[in-house]
PDB file of C-alpha atoms in Angstrom:
ATOM      1  CA  MET A   1     115.470 104.170 113.574  1.00  0.00           C
ATOM      2  CA  GLU A   2     115.618 105.682 116.896  1.00  0.00           C
ATOM      3  CA  PRO A   3     115.389 109.555 117.256  1.00  0.00           C
ATOM      4  CA  ARG A   4     118.403 109.564 119.432  1.00  0.00           C
ATOM      5  CA  ASN A   5     120.533 107.607 116.813  1.00  0.00           C
ATOM      6  CA  VAL A   6     119.482 110.307 114.079  1.00  0.00           C
ATOM      7  CA  ARG A   7     120.337 113.327 116.368  1.00  0.00           C
ATOM      8  CA  GLU A   8     123.797 111.758 117.295  1.00  0.00           C
ATOM      9  CA  ARG A   9     124.775 110.706 113.828  1.00  0.00           C
ATOM     10  CA  GLY A  10     122.781 112.881 111.632  1.00  0.00           C
ATOM     11  CA  SER A  11     121.135 110.162 109.568  1.00  0.00           C
ATOM     12  CA  ALA A  12     119.060 107.041 110.230  1.00  0.00           C
ATOM     13  CA  GLY A  13     121.406 104.460 108.586  1.00  0.00           C
ATOM     14  CA  LEU A  14     125.064 104.065 108.094  1.00  0.00           C
ATOM     15  CA  SER A  15     124.877 104.126 104.487  1.00  0.00           C
ATOM     16  CA  GLU A  16     122.475 104.979 101.647  1.00  0.00           C
ATOM     17  CA  GLY A  17     121.513 101.378 100.974  1.00  0.00           C
ATOM     18  CA  CYS A  18     120.955 100.185 104.572  1.00  0.00           C
ATOM     19  CA  MET A  19     117.372  99.496 105.703  1.00  0.00           C
ATOM     20  CA  VAL A  20     116.650 100.908 109.169  1.00  0.00           C
ATOM     21  CA  PHE A  21     114.237  99.528 111.691  1.00  0.00           C
ATOM     22  CA  SER A  22     113.382 100.693 115.193  1.00  0.00           C
ATOM     23  CA  TYR A  23     114.343  98.313 118.072  1.00  0.00           C
ATOM     24  CA  LYS A  24     110.777  97.890 118.630  1.00  0.00           C
ATOM     25  CA  ASP A  25     110.237  96.624 115.068  1.00  0.00           C
ATOM     26  CA  ARG A  26     113.588  95.032 114.315  1.00  0.00           C
ATOM     27  CA  ASP A  27     112.649  91.474 115.679  1.00  0.00           C
ATOM     28  CA  ALA A  28     109.331  91.344 113.959  1.00  0.00           C
ATOM     29  CA  VAL A  29     110.788  92.236 110.659  1.00  0.00           C
ATOM     30  CA  VAL A  30     113.574  89.680 111.118  1.00  0.00           C
ATOM     31  CA  ASP A  31     110.999  86.999 111.909  1.00  0.00           C
ATOM     32  CA  LEU A  32     109.061  87.913 108.700  1.00  0.00           C
ATOM     33  CA  LEU A  33     112.062  87.558 106.737  1.00  0.00           C
ATOM     34  CA  LYS A  34     113.437  84.337 108.089  1.00  0.00           C
ATOM     35  CA  GLY A  35     113.523  81.467 105.635  1.00  0.00           C
ATOM     36  CA  GLY A  36     114.136  83.563 102.521  1.00  0.00           C
ATOM     37  CA  ALA A  37     112.605  86.857 101.619  1.00  0.00           C
ATOM     38  CA  LEU A  38     113.402  89.856  99.465  1.00  0.00           C
ATOM     39  CA  ILE A  39     113.000  93.643 100.324  1.00  0.00           C
ATOM     40  CA  PHE A  40     113.182  95.765  97.133  1.00  0.00           C
ATOM     41  CA  ALA A  41     113.281  99.537  97.831  1.00  0.00           C
ATOM     42  CA  VAL A  42     114.191 102.266  95.505  1.00  0.00           C
ATOM     43  CA  LYS A  43     114.534 105.886  96.066  1.00  0.00           C
ATOM     44  CA  ASP A  44     113.307 107.031  92.888  1.00  0.00           C
ATOM     45  CA  PHE A  45     111.076 104.385  91.147  1.00  0.00           C
ATOM     46  CA  ALA A  46     110.503 106.652  87.971  1.00  0.00           C
ATOM     47  CA  ARG A  47     114.182 106.579  87.283  1.00  0.00           C
ATOM     48  CA  LEU A  48     114.559 102.807  87.497  1.00  0.00           C
ATOM     49  CA  GLN A  49     115.028 101.138  84.123  1.00  0.00           C
ATOM     50  CA  VAL A  50     114.006  97.360  84.162  1.00  0.00           C
TER      51      VAL A  50
END
């Protein structure tokens, strides 16, 4: 997430479900996820029913 993008768009991502990373961190995250990985993120873990 870049501060300029937040100012221009009013939010960090394009939807409620998109993960957002800065340009600086983006390539490192992609490298970590190559070959198969899962990012599990919830807004309200207490409401999650498993």
